[in-house]
Each structure stands twice: as C-alpha cells, then as structure tokens.
C-alpha cells in the first residue's frame, strides 16, 4: 500500500475517518489517508497522547490517567499523581515514550461490554476511567484501544502502531482540575506536540521560539506598557504611561474614523439596576459570566457585562421617526465579565476590558446597505493596523435561540448577501450564532499566521422586541427597528495584546509611545539637544531627551531595546551645522541630515501610519 506519500495511516470510509484496519465491503466508498494529509494531524496528536499515558502508566504505577485529547496546539493528558511532575520526570517520560516508539507496538481497537469495561478499569485501579464510563457511556458497549500492556477508553480512530510517533516533544506540565471542576481532583496536565516528520516538528519548535519572543506579557513588562497586579485583582489591567499613549492613539483614530463615517458617540455607566439585565435576557443566557450583584438603597445593581442594553434605553428615551434612521451609535465602554482564574491570560483573557461597541438601528429596507458598509468599515480599519490576511465566518442559528425562525432566516440571508456583494470569501459556521441572532466573525492573522477572533457583526431582532423599541414609519405606522451589534477591535486590551505580539513590540511610528530619542554626545551638547526636542514636540512628535549621565553607547543601546523608531545623536559637529545624526531602529546609522527634512519624514510616517523608514538625503 506504500506510495510516494509513504504508508497509509488511516482510512476514510464513507466520508468518515477511521482506523486503517476497519472492515470494508464492496459497496463502501473508501480511500487511504497518509501521514502528511491535513486530516491525519489530529490523529497523530491523539495517538501521541495515548503514548504519553502509556509511558506514565509504566513509570508511575500508582498514577490514574484521566483524559488526553488532541488540541489545536498539540495534545495533553491529565494525570492524578501523588506528587507533581518535575522537569526530570518529563525527561524520563519522554525517554520511555521513545522506547515505546522503537517497539512499534500495534494499536488495536476492541469493543467491550459496558460491564466488562467497568470491571477491567476497576481491576486496574483506574477509577477516573470508571467514572467516565458511568457518566459518558449511554449504550451497552465501550470502545477501547490497546497497545502492549496499556489499554485506554477511547472512540478513536488511531494510528496503526506506535512506530509512527517518532517526532514528538513534551513541552510543559501545569496544574489542572478533573473535568475542569475546581472543587474536584487536582491533576497534572502534561502538554506535548507531535508531527509526522522531523522537519515539521523542527519548524514548529522554531515557531514556538519566535512566539515566545513575541509574548505580549514579556514585552509588556520589558517595554513598561502594562501590568496586572495582585493588589488590584486578577484579570484587571493597569495601563502604564507608554501603553496608555498607544491606547490614546488607537482610541483617537477609532473615534475619528467613526465620526467621519456617520457615527455618534455614547458614554454609559459601569453599573445598572438588575432589572435591566432581566429585560435584556443576559441573566438568563449569560449569568455564569456576570459578577455577583451588589445592593444599596434597597436596590440590586449589576456590573455591566455588555454595553448594548444602555444603547437600547437611549433609543427608547424619546419618540423616534423613520427620518432619523439609520442611527449609528458607538462607545468605548468598559465591561466586566467573570472568567475563571484558570483561563485568564495576560491581556488576551481578562475580567475588565473596554469593548469597542457600535449599534446600528435601522429599518428592514436599510439592513443590507448597513451590513455592507459595516463590512467595508471593519476591513479598512483592520487593514490600517496591518491585518489584511483574514478568515471570515457566517455563524448561523444555534439550538438554543430566541425569536422567530423566519426573522433568523431573513437576518442570515442579509448577512450572506452582504458578504457576497462585498466580494468577501467566507465559511458558514453552522449553529455558532449567538442566542439572539446570526453573526459574521472576522478572524485576523498575525505575522506568524496565528488566527485571532476580532470583529463581529450581529443582527438582532430580539433585543428591540424585549425593550419594546418603536419608530414611526413613513406611512405613520408604528414599526420596530432592527438592531445590528458590532465590535470591531473586540476589546482594547485583547487587541493591544495582539498588536504587541504582531509587531514584536516595535510599533508603527504613529503608535510608538516615544517616536524619537534625542541623545547628546556630551553634556555641552544638552542645550542643543533640548532645542531639537522642542522643535520635534512643537510638530506633535513624541520626543524624549536622554540627558542621563550614562555614556552615549548605553543611551543608544537602551533606545534600541525600547524599540524607539528614530534615534537622533547630537555632538559638536551636529550643533555647529544645526543638523542631526540619525539612527533608525532595525535599519542602523542613516548619516547626517537637516532637522527640517527629518521632521517631515517622521510626520509623513505618522500620517501614513507606517514604520520608520530610511530618509532620502
């Protein structure tokens, strides 16, 4: 069965991925799946998770093994052990895994009765598996996979043997809880990666090294951009002055573009009476992500998890006419959502964040044009930040939804048509809409080709009904508007984290906290350096004078480490000629030039929202 792709490792039987040894009949449609096929990677990961559990089973006889799924980044397996795993333990486990690979053990599928499976795992002392069978198996039979003396509960499919798993690496170990329940067993979760070829594994490890160097948590600390501190609370972000300057520029651009595109700006409170969230439906559909209500003056209040109910109340504050529609309202509103401590991650998963919300209230006749305008607007702004490689998804009605199915169909069709007429390629994501309406999700790709959920556009018939929104139509009839929710950047905190990693901390000139460092060579040049700094600041350029007592080399090195775009070095000769010597971050020495010419070049880079580039002499 071997060919230029190597030996097959799986089969696709009637369109479904299955074990290579699955029985076929003449009427079945089947094809072989080879190691480099995209479909095979998840099975490599899942089989390597079993290999990991097998090694732990042999090295730590008292360990109980829980679950070991494939995930987007590789695989993991959860273990219940007496003592936490150490780095030395991971090395031993890795060596035993390599030994099992060399043995090339067959991986065989077996079907047991539920009773037999319970007896088997009970005799093995694997009580977590017994619990899984009781909770997850509804029928009378259980599928297990066996390799050598090791056996695991699993639906499969799996690779034919352990010999295919040569190219793996265990990455880390972390604490977890059994089935994600913080009140249950404390587990040890071992993470790993595996690929069909050594080249793929090496490429992935290089990618991880680059991603680690770009980690926004490290760069945020090194560049003094933000912090999250215990004194304040988990998941609550402190923006430091340099990070605050970047946020200011993002917000300024965001507001200017919205006003230019016909939006009006709103500001709403951080809390509201509990009844508001009853009316909106959030307490019914979103309560697990809301903080515990607080009470004062015999009234219950709730920290807001969303901005949209406030905008609905503003709409309802007076009589509305068809002549006012569409109404486009935008807000940079800070919201609060309870996220479990185990999922908090720097700026990317927090408990307090500023959502860049917009809500459009329009008629049915206006919905298509508004959606097309939203798509254009979103893509333009994302493109300004350098994100042009996108994946777009149309998410349709979920099982648990509210509203009229006919309205859902109308909204879904409008979203689909808007995307098509805008020339945007998209993928349908069945059942992934929110409870009140279908949506468009835009995922951006950074320079490492990682995908990030960013913009969302959601059509909502439900909320206007719940709040009884009305307007008077052209014929004098009372009509209900359609509401479109839109978050463009997602949240300022998360988007900032993405920007840090995408740019590796080296921001385009318009976002750089300090755009120019002015460095005098000697103390006698400080007065001229201050003069240059003042000239830059008058033009709106953020310039910092490096008047510290350290040597020039140290000052230049520090400015490079801070990733400041322009470094101006001023000595006796520059002062005499009233010019500057210029260094550009990542480009090095640019020679001497007139200050006026340099200022114009910097202003051009700010206006064009580009990185610092060489200046033509």
Short mmCIF file of N, CA, C and O in Angstrom, two decimals, residues 40-119:
data_model
loop_
_atom_site.label_atom_id
_atom_site.label_comp_id
_atom_site.label_asym_id
_atom_site.label_seq_id
_atom_site.Cartn_x
_atom_site.Cartn_y
_atom_site.Cartn_z
N UNK A 40 -4.81 13.89 9.07
CA UNK A 40 -4.09 12.92 9.90
C UNK A 40 -3.51 13.56 11.16
O UNK A 40 -3.26 12.86 12.15
N UNK A 41 -3.30 14.88 11.17
CA UNK A 41 -2.56 15.50 12.27
C UNK A 41 -3.25 15.32 13.61
O UNK A 41 -2.60 15.00 14.61
N UNK A 42 -4.56 15.52 13.67
CA UNK A 42 -5.27 15.35 14.94
C UNK A 42 -5.15 13.92 15.46
O UNK A 42 -5.09 13.69 16.67
N UNK A 43 -5.12 12.95 14.56
CA UNK A 43 -4.99 11.55 14.98
C UNK A 43 -3.57 11.28 15.48
O UNK A 43 -3.38 10.54 16.46
N UNK A 44 -2.58 11.88 14.84
CA UNK A 44 -1.21 11.80 15.38
C UNK A 44 -1.18 12.33 16.81
O UNK A 44 -0.58 11.73 17.71
N UNK A 45 -1.83 13.47 17.01
CA UNK A 45 -1.85 14.08 18.35
C UNK A 45 -2.55 13.18 19.36
O UNK A 45 -2.06 12.99 20.47
N UNK A 46 -3.69 12.65 18.98
CA UNK A 46 -4.45 11.82 19.91
C UNK A 46 -3.69 10.53 20.23
O UNK A 46 -3.62 10.09 21.39
N UNK A 47 -3.08 9.93 19.22
CA UNK A 47 -2.30 8.72 19.45
C UNK A 47 -1.09 9.00 20.33
O UNK A 47 -0.70 8.16 21.15
N UNK A 48 -0.50 10.19 20.16
CA UNK A 48 0.66 10.53 20.99
C UNK A 48 0.24 10.80 22.43
O UNK A 48 1.01 10.54 23.36
N UNK A 49 -0.97 11.29 22.64
CA UNK A 49 -1.49 11.44 23.99
C UNK A 49 -1.60 10.06 24.67
O UNK A 49 -1.25 9.90 25.84
N UNK A 50 -2.04 9.05 23.92
CA UNK A 50 -2.08 7.69 24.45
C UNK A 50 -0.67 7.17 24.73
O UNK A 50 -0.43 6.47 25.73
N UNK A 51 0.26 7.52 23.85
CA UNK A 51 1.65 7.11 24.06
C UNK A 51 2.18 7.72 25.36
O UNK A 51 2.88 7.04 26.14
N UNK A 52 1.87 8.97 25.60
CA UNK A 52 2.26 9.64 26.84
C UNK A 52 1.66 8.91 28.04
O UNK A 52 2.37 8.64 29.04
N UNK A 53 0.37 8.60 27.98
CA UNK A 53 -0.29 7.91 29.10
C UNK A 53 0.32 6.53 29.32
O UNK A 53 0.47 6.07 30.46
N UNK A 54 0.69 5.85 28.22
CA UNK A 54 1.32 4.54 28.33
C UNK A 54 2.64 4.65 29.09
O UNK A 54 2.95 3.83 29.98
N UNK A 55 3.45 5.66 28.76
CA UNK A 55 4.73 5.84 29.44
C UNK A 55 4.53 6.13 30.92
O UNK A 55 5.24 5.59 31.78
N UNK A 56 3.56 6.98 31.25
CA UNK A 56 3.28 7.29 32.66
C UNK A 56 2.77 6.03 33.37
O UNK A 56 3.14 5.76 34.52
N UNK A 57 1.95 5.26 32.69
CA UNK A 57 1.41 4.01 33.23
C UNK A 57 2.55 3.06 33.65
O UNK A 57 2.48 2.39 34.68
N UNK A 58 3.61 3.01 32.84
CA UNK A 58 4.73 2.13 33.15
C UNK A 58 5.66 2.71 34.21
O UNK A 58 6.20 1.97 35.04
N UNK A 59 5.85 4.04 34.20
CA UNK A 59 6.80 4.66 35.12
C UNK A 59 6.20 4.98 36.48
O UNK A 59 6.91 5.00 37.49
N UNK A 60 4.91 5.23 36.52
CA UNK A 60 4.24 5.64 37.76
C UNK A 60 3.02 4.74 37.97
O UNK A 60 1.88 5.14 37.64
N UNK A 61 3.23 3.54 38.48
CA UNK A 61 2.14 2.55 38.58
C UNK A 61 0.93 3.03 39.38
O UNK A 61 -0.19 2.57 39.14
N UNK A 62 1.13 3.95 40.31
CA UNK A 62 0.01 4.44 41.12
C UNK A 62 -0.76 5.57 40.45
O UNK A 62 -1.78 6.01 40.99
N UNK A 63 -0.29 6.06 39.31
CA UNK A 63 -0.95 7.18 38.65
C UNK A 63 -2.29 6.75 38.06
O UNK A 63 -2.44 5.63 37.56
N UNK A 64 -3.25 7.65 38.12
CA UNK A 64 -4.51 7.44 37.41
C UNK A 64 -4.52 8.38 36.21
O UNK A 64 -4.18 9.56 36.33
N UNK A 65 -4.86 7.86 35.06
CA UNK A 65 -4.88 8.70 33.88
C UNK A 65 -6.33 9.09 33.54
O UNK A 65 -7.24 8.28 33.58
N UNK A 66 -6.49 10.39 33.26
CA UNK A 66 -7.83 10.93 33.06
C UNK A 66 -8.23 11.01 31.61
O UNK A 66 -8.67 10.04 31.02
N UNK A 67 -8.06 12.19 31.00
CA UNK A 67 -8.40 12.36 29.58
C UNK A 67 -7.19 12.94 28.86
O UNK A 67 -6.37 13.63 29.44
N UNK A 68 -7.10 12.64 27.56
CA UNK A 68 -5.96 13.10 26.77
C UNK A 68 -6.35 13.45 25.36
O UNK A 68 -6.11 12.66 24.44
N UNK A 69 -6.93 14.63 25.14
CA UNK A 69 -7.38 14.99 23.79
C UNK A 69 -6.31 15.64 22.93
O UNK A 69 -5.31 16.14 23.44
N UNK A 70 -6.57 15.63 21.64
CA UNK A 70 -5.82 16.49 20.72
C UNK A 70 -6.40 17.89 20.83
O UNK A 70 -7.61 18.07 20.96
N UNK A 71 -5.54 18.90 20.78
CA UNK A 71 -5.96 20.30 20.78
C UNK A 71 -5.24 21.01 19.65
O UNK A 71 -4.34 20.45 19.03
N UNK A 72 -5.64 22.27 19.39
CA UNK A 72 -5.07 23.00 18.25
C UNK A 72 -3.56 23.11 18.33
O UNK A 72 -2.88 23.14 17.30
N UNK A 73 -3.02 23.20 19.55
CA UNK A 73 -1.58 23.39 19.70
C UNK A 73 -0.81 22.09 19.85
O UNK A 73 0.42 22.11 19.95
N UNK A 74 -1.49 20.94 19.90
CA UNK A 74 -0.81 19.66 20.06
C UNK A 74 -1.68 18.65 20.78
O UNK A 74 -2.71 18.22 20.25
N UNK A 75 -1.30 18.29 21.99
CA UNK A 75 -2.11 17.36 22.78
C UNK A 75 -1.75 17.55 24.25
O UNK A 75 -0.74 18.18 24.59
N UNK A 76 -2.58 17.01 25.12
CA UNK A 76 -2.23 16.95 26.54
C UNK A 76 -2.88 15.73 27.14
O UNK A 76 -3.75 15.09 26.54
N UNK A 77 -2.43 15.36 28.33
CA UNK A 77 -3.06 14.29 29.10
C UNK A 77 -3.03 14.69 30.57
O UNK A 77 -2.03 15.22 31.06
N UNK A 78 -4.17 14.46 31.24
CA UNK A 78 -4.30 14.77 32.66
C UNK A 78 -4.08 13.53 33.50
O UNK A 78 -4.66 12.47 33.22
N UNK A 79 -3.26 13.67 34.55
CA UNK A 79 -2.93 12.54 35.43
C UNK A 79 -3.19 12.93 36.88
O UNK A 79 -2.94 14.07 37.29
N UNK A 80 -3.65 11.96 37.65
CA UNK A 80 -3.80 12.12 39.09
C UNK A 80 -2.63 11.38 39.74
O UNK A 80 -2.55 10.15 39.67
N UNK A 81 -1.71 12.12 40.32
CA UNK A 81 -0.49 11.53 40.91
C UNK A 81 -0.30 12.09 42.33
O UNK A 81 -0.85 13.13 42.70
N UNK A 82 0.49 11.36 43.11
CA UNK A 82 0.71 11.76 44.49
C UNK A 82 1.53 13.04 44.59
O UNK A 82 1.28 13.89 45.45
N UNK A 83 2.54 13.17 43.75
CA UNK A 83 3.41 14.33 43.76
C UNK A 83 3.43 14.98 42.37
O UNK A 83 3.37 14.27 41.35
N UNK A 84 3.51 16.30 42.28
CA UNK A 84 3.58 16.96 40.98
C UNK A 84 4.78 16.47 40.17
O UNK A 84 5.84 16.17 40.72
N UNK A 85 4.61 16.42 38.84
CA UNK A 85 5.70 16.04 37.96
C UNK A 85 6.78 17.14 37.99
O UNK A 85 6.48 18.33 38.03
N UNK A 86 8.03 16.71 37.92
CA UNK A 86 9.17 17.62 37.85
C UNK A 86 9.72 17.62 36.43
O UNK A 86 9.39 16.74 35.62
N UNK A 87 10.58 18.59 36.09
CA UNK A 87 11.23 18.54 34.77
C UNK A 87 11.97 17.23 34.54
O UNK A 87 11.98 16.70 33.42
N UNK A 88 12.57 16.69 35.63
CA UNK A 88 13.24 15.39 35.49
C UNK A 88 12.26 14.28 35.16
O UNK A 88 12.58 13.36 34.39
N UNK A 89 11.05 14.34 35.72
CA UNK A 89 10.02 13.36 35.39
C UNK A 89 9.65 13.43 33.92
O UNK A 89 9.48 12.38 33.26
N UNK A 90 9.53 14.65 33.39
CA UNK A 90 9.19 14.79 31.97
C UNK A 90 10.26 14.18 31.08
O UNK A 90 9.96 13.57 30.05
N UNK A 91 11.52 14.33 31.47
CA UNK A 91 12.61 13.72 30.69
C UNK A 91 12.50 12.20 30.71
O UNK A 91 12.67 11.55 29.67
N UNK A 92 12.20 11.63 31.89
CA UNK A 92 12.05 10.18 31.98
C UNK A 92 10.86 9.70 31.14
O UNK A 92 10.93 8.67 30.47
N UNK A 93 9.76 10.45 31.22
CA UNK A 93 8.57 10.07 30.45
C UNK A 93 8.87 10.12 28.96
O UNK A 93 8.48 9.23 28.20
N UNK A 94 9.59 11.17 28.53
CA UNK A 94 9.93 11.31 27.12
C UNK A 94 10.80 10.15 26.64
O UNK A 94 10.60 9.61 25.55
N UNK A 95 11.79 9.76 27.47
CA UNK A 95 12.64 8.63 27.09
C UNK A 95 11.83 7.34 26.98
O UNK A 95 12.05 6.54 26.07
N UNK A 96 10.89 7.13 27.91
CA UNK A 96 10.07 5.91 27.85
C UNK A 96 9.16 5.94 26.63
O UNK A 96 8.94 4.91 25.99
N UNK A 97 8.65 7.12 26.27
CA UNK A 97 7.84 7.22 25.05
C UNK A 97 8.66 6.84 23.83
O UNK A 97 8.17 6.10 22.96
N UNK A 98 9.92 7.31 23.75
CA UNK A 98 10.79 6.97 22.62
C UNK A 98 11.03 5.46 22.57
O UNK A 98 11.09 4.86 21.49
N UNK A 99 11.18 4.84 23.76
CA UNK A 99 11.36 3.40 23.82
C UNK A 99 10.13 2.66 23.27
O UNK A 99 10.26 1.68 22.52
N UNK A 100 8.94 3.14 23.62
CA UNK A 100 7.70 2.52 23.13
C UNK A 100 7.54 2.72 21.62
O UNK A 100 6.98 1.86 20.94
N UNK A 101 8.05 3.84 21.11
CA UNK A 101 8.02 4.07 19.66
C UNK A 101 8.89 3.04 18.96
O UNK A 101 8.49 2.45 17.94
N UNK A 102 10.10 2.80 19.51
CA UNK A 102 11.01 1.82 18.89
C UNK A 102 10.41 0.42 18.89
O UNK A 102 10.69 -0.38 18.00
N UNK A 103 9.60 0.10 19.89
CA UNK A 103 8.96 -1.21 19.94
C UNK A 103 7.90 -1.39 18.86
O UNK A 103 7.50 -2.52 18.57
N UNK A 104 7.44 -0.27 18.30
CA UNK A 104 6.45 -0.31 17.21
C UNK A 104 5.25 -1.18 17.59
O UNK A 104 4.84 -2.07 16.84
N UNK A 105 4.66 -0.89 18.73
CA UNK A 105 3.54 -1.68 19.24
C UNK A 105 2.28 -1.42 18.40
O UNK A 105 1.95 -0.28 18.10
N UNK A 106 1.58 -2.47 18.06
CA UNK A 106 0.31 -2.32 17.34
C UNK A 106 -0.71 -1.64 18.23
O UNK A 106 -0.78 -1.91 19.44
N UNK A 107 -1.49 -0.75 17.63
CA UNK A 107 -2.57 -0.08 18.35
C UNK A 107 -3.87 -0.68 17.85
O UNK A 107 -4.23 -0.51 16.68
N UNK A 108 -4.55 -1.41 18.72
CA UNK A 108 -5.70 -2.21 18.29
C UNK A 108 -6.99 -1.74 18.98
O UNK A 108 -7.01 -1.47 20.17
N UNK A 109 -8.02 -1.68 18.19
CA UNK A 109 -9.35 -1.29 18.67
C UNK A 109 -10.10 -2.53 19.15
O UNK A 109 -10.09 -3.57 18.49
N UNK A 110 -10.75 -2.42 20.31
CA UNK A 110 -11.57 -3.50 20.84
C UNK A 110 -12.89 -2.94 21.33
O UNK A 110 -12.96 -1.78 21.76
N UNK A 111 -13.92 -3.75 21.27
CA UNK A 111 -15.23 -3.36 21.79
C UNK A 111 -15.57 -4.28 22.95
O UNK A 111 -15.58 -5.51 22.80
N UNK A 112 -15.82 -3.68 24.11
CA UNK A 112 -16.16 -4.42 25.32
C UNK A 112 -17.58 -4.06 25.74
O UNK A 112 -18.09 -2.98 25.40
N UNK A 113 -18.20 -4.96 26.45
CA UNK A 113 -19.48 -4.59 27.06
C UNK A 113 -19.20 -3.56 28.15
O UNK A 113 -18.10 -3.48 28.69
N UNK A 114 -20.20 -2.76 28.45
CA UNK A 114 -20.03 -1.74 29.48
C UNK A 114 -19.63 -2.39 30.80
O UNK A 114 -18.76 -1.89 31.52
N UNK A 115 -20.24 -3.54 31.10
CA UNK A 115 -19.94 -4.25 32.34
C UNK A 115 -18.48 -4.69 32.36
O UNK A 115 -17.77 -4.53 33.36
N UNK A 116 -18.02 -5.27 31.23
CA UNK A 116 -16.64 -5.76 31.16
C UNK A 116 -15.65 -4.61 31.27
O UNK A 116 -14.60 -4.73 31.92
N UNK A 117 -15.97 -3.47 30.65
CA UNK A 117 -15.09 -2.32 30.72
C UNK A 117 -14.99 -1.79 32.15
O UNK A 117 -13.91 -1.44 32.63
N UNK A 118 -16.11 -1.75 32.84
CA UNK A 118 -16.10 -1.29 34.24
C UNK A 118 -15.26 -2.22 35.11
O UNK A 118 -14.47 -1.76 35.95
N UNK A 119 -15.39 -3.52 34.88
CA UNK A 119 -14.59 -4.49 35.64
C UNK A 119 -13.11 -4.33 35.33
O UNK A 119 -12.26 -4.38 36.23
#
